[in-house]
Amino acid sequence: MNLSRITPRRARWICAAALLITALFVWLNLRVPSAGIVENALLDRHNPYRVWDREARTHTSITPGDTLSFVLDFPGGITHDSLRQIVRMTRDIQQRFPEGPVWSLAANSRLYTADGDQLDSHAHLAHQGADDVPDTLDLAAWRKQVRQDTSAYGTLVGQNFDHAQILVFLPETHDELALADRVAEYLEQRDISQIEWLLWKGDIHPSAAYANVSLGGWAVARGLMHYALISDVLLYSTAGLLIATVAAMLSLGSWRQAVQVTVVIFASFVWVRGSIPLMEWLGISFDGEPVRERVYFLLVLSALIVSGISFNVRAFEAFNDAWLRERMVGLQPDAARVWTSLRPLGLRFSVVALIAILNFATLPQIGIRGILEVGVLSAVGVALQRVLVVTLLPALHLLAGGVPWPQADARRQASMSTPARHWERLSRAYRRGIHALPGWAHSVWARRSPRQSLALSLTLTLGTLALALGVVVHDVRHPEQPWVVVRERPIDYLPHTIVDRGRAILNREGAAGFGTLHFLVLPAQGPSATTATVSAKDPAFIARVAALQARVVGVSGAMAAHSILDKLGEVSQRDPEQPAVLPVTAQQAHERLQLIRWDLDSPSLAPHFWSDEGYVLFVAHAADDSGSLRQFADNVMAVARHDFPDLTVLPFGRLHTYHQTDAYISQGKPLNVLTSFPLVVLVCGLWLVWQRRTQAQAGAYTLAPWRTALAISVPFVFAYAVIVVVMAVFGIPLDQATACATALGINAAIDFDIYVVDDFMQALHARRTPDEALAHALRDRGHVTLVDAKLNAICFSLLLASAFVPIQRLGVVMVLMLLACAFGALFLMTGVLRSCAVPHRIQQPNHAPAQP
């Protein structure tokens, strides 16, 4: 279906089909599979941390997985009621989360002491019910007992006894979003629907019984971040889109048209999100994995808003111009005939869509799966909107109607009601304002020759680019103090939440640390090993692992380091027969590890700590940002390789994936930008060559295709440079959100450029001079580009009201990018266009040669 065949009857069929498809995709929206922010995050199969993680998982005797932490805050210190709460919650959590063993003061935690010639063990709370902790319990003696437990003290309870932890060791395959939902329902003591999570819920608010409970670690934080971001962005993007609808009423002069634009964009939201399960059912995957909804879906919505406003508002602007032209010549306008006459507009839409799709197709160069999925879904959305703008939009319009309001003359204004007169004045003031910038740009260039305009435009562009290159050169020469920091700080997505409160507690001086990195330590095999085969229970190997643990604690940023060797050393030192710091024979190590295993309430906890192959080292870090965490992990591995060549140390777990994303953004984003430029020039050049051939006999002037294609790149070179300078001045970091936002900026810039160039070119083909063509592109048509930029900026400006700092930054970057692109298209590029106009080589007969 296309504009050349639109009729009222077919419009009804199109709308009916669209309604049925939308109903199907609403059903699909209820079945969208989600994934965490770091799940299969890296595309580079040769990334060392991914290789180490893959190798660690081949040792199946070790159970990998994340840890969920319930943090109980006791500002006044632990009391008898505090102990009762720990016992009660431990039992509740064991019942509600049976998939993983629980470790707390009331589960799997024992102190070993010598009792004569026997080694005895005492549970801290395990054999006492919640109602069996008597008020007569000697808390001072209990605290002394806990201090002697090197594995529990400082981990399960704070060194000042001001907080406690209940840890759940989750299986590797746990669902982060489902986990967040289950934790929320437990702490809030109510059922929570997915609609609530999707639309407005972004935090967990514990009931009175759990008011002192917060959460630690990233297992539940990632799921909560996903819900918080999705609900926040949906709220502000929707509000922005609705406000943009009101602004579109002023721009288009018809509330019906404005509502239809919004309806089509909303439909694209539903269809694109529903395509996620559809692609999986069809067996479509990328880099071996199906597409999942991640927190980055907000960037897909941003792309759909940019392209949706562009396509649909441009289509209605063209319709309204054609409608008014027919009225001016005395014809009775017919909507179907007007839409049919707009068939040539489809080529512009196709060029804009093709550039956008190719630009999104370059995002996988960054090397992060979430950004790849943004590119895939955004490309699907742009292609879909390209189809909808020539099918569903005209069909809706033929059924719902909507034409521009006629401008009232003085006599009609006198007969208007007071509100109508106010609206008419507002409309007139709006129209004057929206024409002001293009008119100013034309007045500047009209006073200058083409060469002077070219020189001024390039001076401003290259000057801004020089500032940006200065930032880049500085950061290359001084990587330790960059002006634009490449950094992820996920906790900024969760300010003042239950996770942020847990982070504050766990990152106190002497506390256990918010993030825990896992390292599997094995005896080295091969040339670096001291023997051909070393047992994990070999005393020399155990001593080396203990030395590594002690050495890691001294690495800058380490808050603590723990392993089963803490408990093994405790047992060895208190053995009444052969006390020692660590086992002195393999048989001792075997027997004492077996004793520890037997004394566990949940034997499934043991493979999380050790196996016959090796030991798991848990290293705590504040994990405030990915940059410091990556440097810390690299330092730990450097220590292991340099000082412990007889050990094989394998980092594993999702947190190691998270800290690797920065490196790919810093390396992949510049490559992505450099790839985008030649793609834009190539597609625009081919489009202009095609236009020149199809209009070979029209007008005395035409545009030099490749020269004009380079001119089209001027606005987004300028916009990119502006954003780099702004990020450096205001300290906005380059993260996964801002990395994708710049791709959206390219699409906006090209969108603005294509239409301005096309208006200029059409005027040349209508036998106008370059000066007249410039006046047409700016004075007559420039306001359309400004309307496009304004509507998009309104949508994204509401993100500045978000509670999340990264979302605020995304709003700032997008608004500045749109304004810079609009300025670049309406001022900088138009200053170059007259220099791109050249005489036709072949002139029509009986015409004098055209003057340059």
CSV table of N, CA and C in Angstrom, one decimal, residues 689-735:
chain,number,residue,atom,x,y,z
A,689,VAL,N,22.7,12.1,-6.5
A,689,VAL,CA,22.9,11.7,-7.9
A,689,VAL,C,21.7,11.3,-8.6
A,690,TRP,N,20.9,10.5,-7.9
A,690,TRP,CA,19.6,10.0,-8.4
A,690,TRP,C,18.7,11.2,-8.7
A,691,GLN,N,18.6,12.1,-7.8
A,691,GLN,CA,17.7,13.3,-7.9
A,691,GLN,C,18.2,14.2,-9.1
A,692,ARG,N,19.5,14.2,-9.3
A,692,ARG,CA,20.1,15.0,-10.4
A,692,ARG,C,19.7,14.4,-11.8
A,693,ARG,N,19.7,13.1,-11.8
A,693,ARG,CA,19.4,12.4,-13.1
A,693,ARG,C,17.9,12.5,-13.4
A,694,THR,N,17.1,12.4,-12.4
A,694,THR,CA,15.7,12.4,-12.7
A,694,THR,C,15.2,13.8,-13.0
A,695,GLN,N,16.0,14.8,-12.6
A,695,GLN,CA,15.6,16.2,-12.8
A,695,GLN,C,16.6,16.9,-13.8
A,696,ALA,N,17.1,16.1,-14.7
A,696,ALA,CA,18.2,16.6,-15.6
A,696,ALA,C,17.8,17.8,-16.4
A,697,GLN,N,16.6,17.9,-16.8
A,697,GLN,CA,16.2,19.0,-17.7
A,697,GLN,C,15.4,20.1,-16.9
A,698,ALA,N,15.5,20.1,-15.6
A,698,ALA,CA,14.7,21.1,-14.8
A,698,ALA,C,15.6,22.1,-14.2
A,699,GLY,N,15.4,23.4,-14.6
A,699,GLY,CA,16.1,24.5,-13.9
A,699,GLY,C,17.5,24.7,-14.5
A,700,ALA,N,18.0,25.9,-14.3
A,700,ALA,CA,19.4,26.2,-14.8
A,700,ALA,C,20.4,25.8,-13.8
A,701,TYR,N,20.1,25.5,-12.6
A,701,TYR,CA,21.1,25.1,-11.6
A,701,TYR,C,20.7,23.8,-11.0
A,702,THR,N,21.6,23.1,-10.5
A,702,THR,CA,21.4,21.9,-9.7
A,702,THR,C,22.5,21.8,-8.6
A,703,LEU,N,22.4,20.8,-7.8
A,703,LEU,CA,23.4,20.6,-6.7
A,703,LEU,C,24.5,19.6,-7.1
A,704,ALA,N,25.7,20.0,-6.8
A,704,ALA,CA,26.8,19.0,-7.0
A,704,ALA,C,26.6,17.9,-6.0
A,705,PRO,N,26.4,16.7,-6.3
A,705,PRO,CA,26.0,15.6,-5.4
A,705,PRO,C,27.0,15.4,-4.2
A,706,TRP,N,28.2,15.2,-4.5
A,706,TRP,CA,29.2,14.8,-3.5
A,706,TRP,C,29.6,16.0,-2.7
A,707,ARG,N,29.6,17.2,-3.3
A,707,ARG,CA,29.9,18.4,-2.5
A,707,ARG,C,28.8,18.6,-1.5
A,708,THR,N,27.6,18.4,-2.0
A,708,THR,CA,26.4,18.6,-1.1
A,708,THR,C,26.3,17.6,0.0
A,709,ALA,N,26.7,16.4,-0.4
A,709,ALA,CA,26.7,15.3,0.7
A,709,ALA,C,27.7,15.7,1.8
A,710,LEU,N,28.8,16.3,1.5
A,710,LEU,CA,29.8,16.7,2.5
A,710,LEU,C,29.2,17.9,3.3
A,711,ALA,N,28.4,18.7,2.6
A,711,ALA,CA,27.8,19.8,3.3
A,711,ALA,C,26.8,19.3,4.3
A,712,ILE,N,26.1,18.2,4.0
A,712,ILE,CA,25.1,17.7,4.9
A,712,ILE,C,25.7,17.2,6.2
A,713,SER,N,27.0,16.8,6.1
A,713,SER,CA,27.6,16.3,7.3
A,713,SER,C,28.1,17.5,8.3
A,714,VAL,N,28.0,18.7,7.8
A,714,VAL,CA,28.4,19.8,8.6
A,714,VAL,C,27.6,19.9,9.9
A,715,PRO,N,26.3,19.8,9.9
A,715,PRO,CA,25.5,20.0,11.2
A,715,PRO,C,25.8,18.9,12.2
A,716,PHE,N,26.0,17.6,11.8
A,716,PHE,CA,26.3,16.7,12.9
A,716,PHE,C,27.7,16.7,13.3
A,717,VAL,N,28.7,17.2,12.5
A,717,VAL,CA,30.0,17.4,12.9
A,717,VAL,C,30.0,18.5,14.0
A,718,PHE,N,29.2,19.6,13.7
A,718,PHE,CA,29.1,20.7,14.7
A,718,PHE,C,28.4,20.2,16.0
A,719,ALA,N,27.3,19.4,15.8
A,719,ALA,CA,26.6,18.9,17.0
A,719,ALA,C,27.4,18.0,17.9
A,720,TYR,N,28.2,17.1,17.2
A,720,TYR,CA,29.1,16.2,18.0
A,720,TYR,C,30.1,17.0,18.7
A,721,ALA,N,30.7,18.0,18.1
A,721,ALA,CA,31.7,18.8,18.7
A,721,ALA,C,31.1,19.6,19.9
A,722,VAL,N,29.9,20.1,19.8
A,722,VAL,CA,29.3,20.9,20.9
A,722,VAL,C,29.0,19.9,22.1
A,723,ILE,N,28.6,18.7,21.8
A,723,ILE,CA,28.3,17.8,22.9
A,723,ILE,C,29.6,17.4,23.6
A,724,VAL,N,30.7,17.2,22.9
A,724,VAL,CA,32.0,16.8,23.5
A,724,VAL,C,32.4,18.0,24.4
A,725,VAL,N,32.3,19.2,23.9
A,725,VAL,CA,32.7,20.3,24.8
A,725,VAL,C,31.8,20.5,26.0
A,726,VAL,N,30.5,20.3,25.8
A,726,VAL,CA,29.5,20.4,26.9
A,726,VAL,C,29.8,19.3,28.0
A,727,MET,N,30.1,18.1,27.5
A,727,MET,CA,30.4,17.0,28.4
A,727,MET,C,31.6,17.3,29.2
A,728,ALA,N,32.6,17.9,28.6
A,728,ALA,CA,33.9,18.2,29.2
A,728,ALA,C,33.7,19.3,30.3
A,729,VAL,N,32.9,20.4,29.9
A,729,VAL,CA,32.7,21.5,30.8
A,729,VAL,C,31.9,21.2,32.0
A,730,PHE,N,30.8,20.4,31.8
A,730,PHE,CA,29.9,20.1,32.9
A,730,PHE,C,30.1,18.7,33.5
A,731,GLY,N,31.2,18.0,33.1
A,731,GLY,CA,31.5,16.8,33.8
A,731,GLY,C,30.5,15.7,33.5
A,732,ILE,N,29.9,15.7,32.3
A,732,ILE,CA,28.9,14.6,32.0
A,732,ILE,C,29.7,13.4,31.5
A,733,PRO,N,29.6,12.2,32.1
A,733,PRO,CA,30.4,11.1,31.7
A,733,PRO,C,29.9,10.4,30.4
A,734,LEU,N,30.8,9.8,29.7
A,734,LEU,CA,30.4,9.0,28.6
A,734,LEU,C,30.0,7.6,29.1
A,735,ASP,N,28.7,7.2,29.0
A,735,ASP,CA,28.3,5.9,29.5
A,735,ASP,C,27.4,5.3,28.4
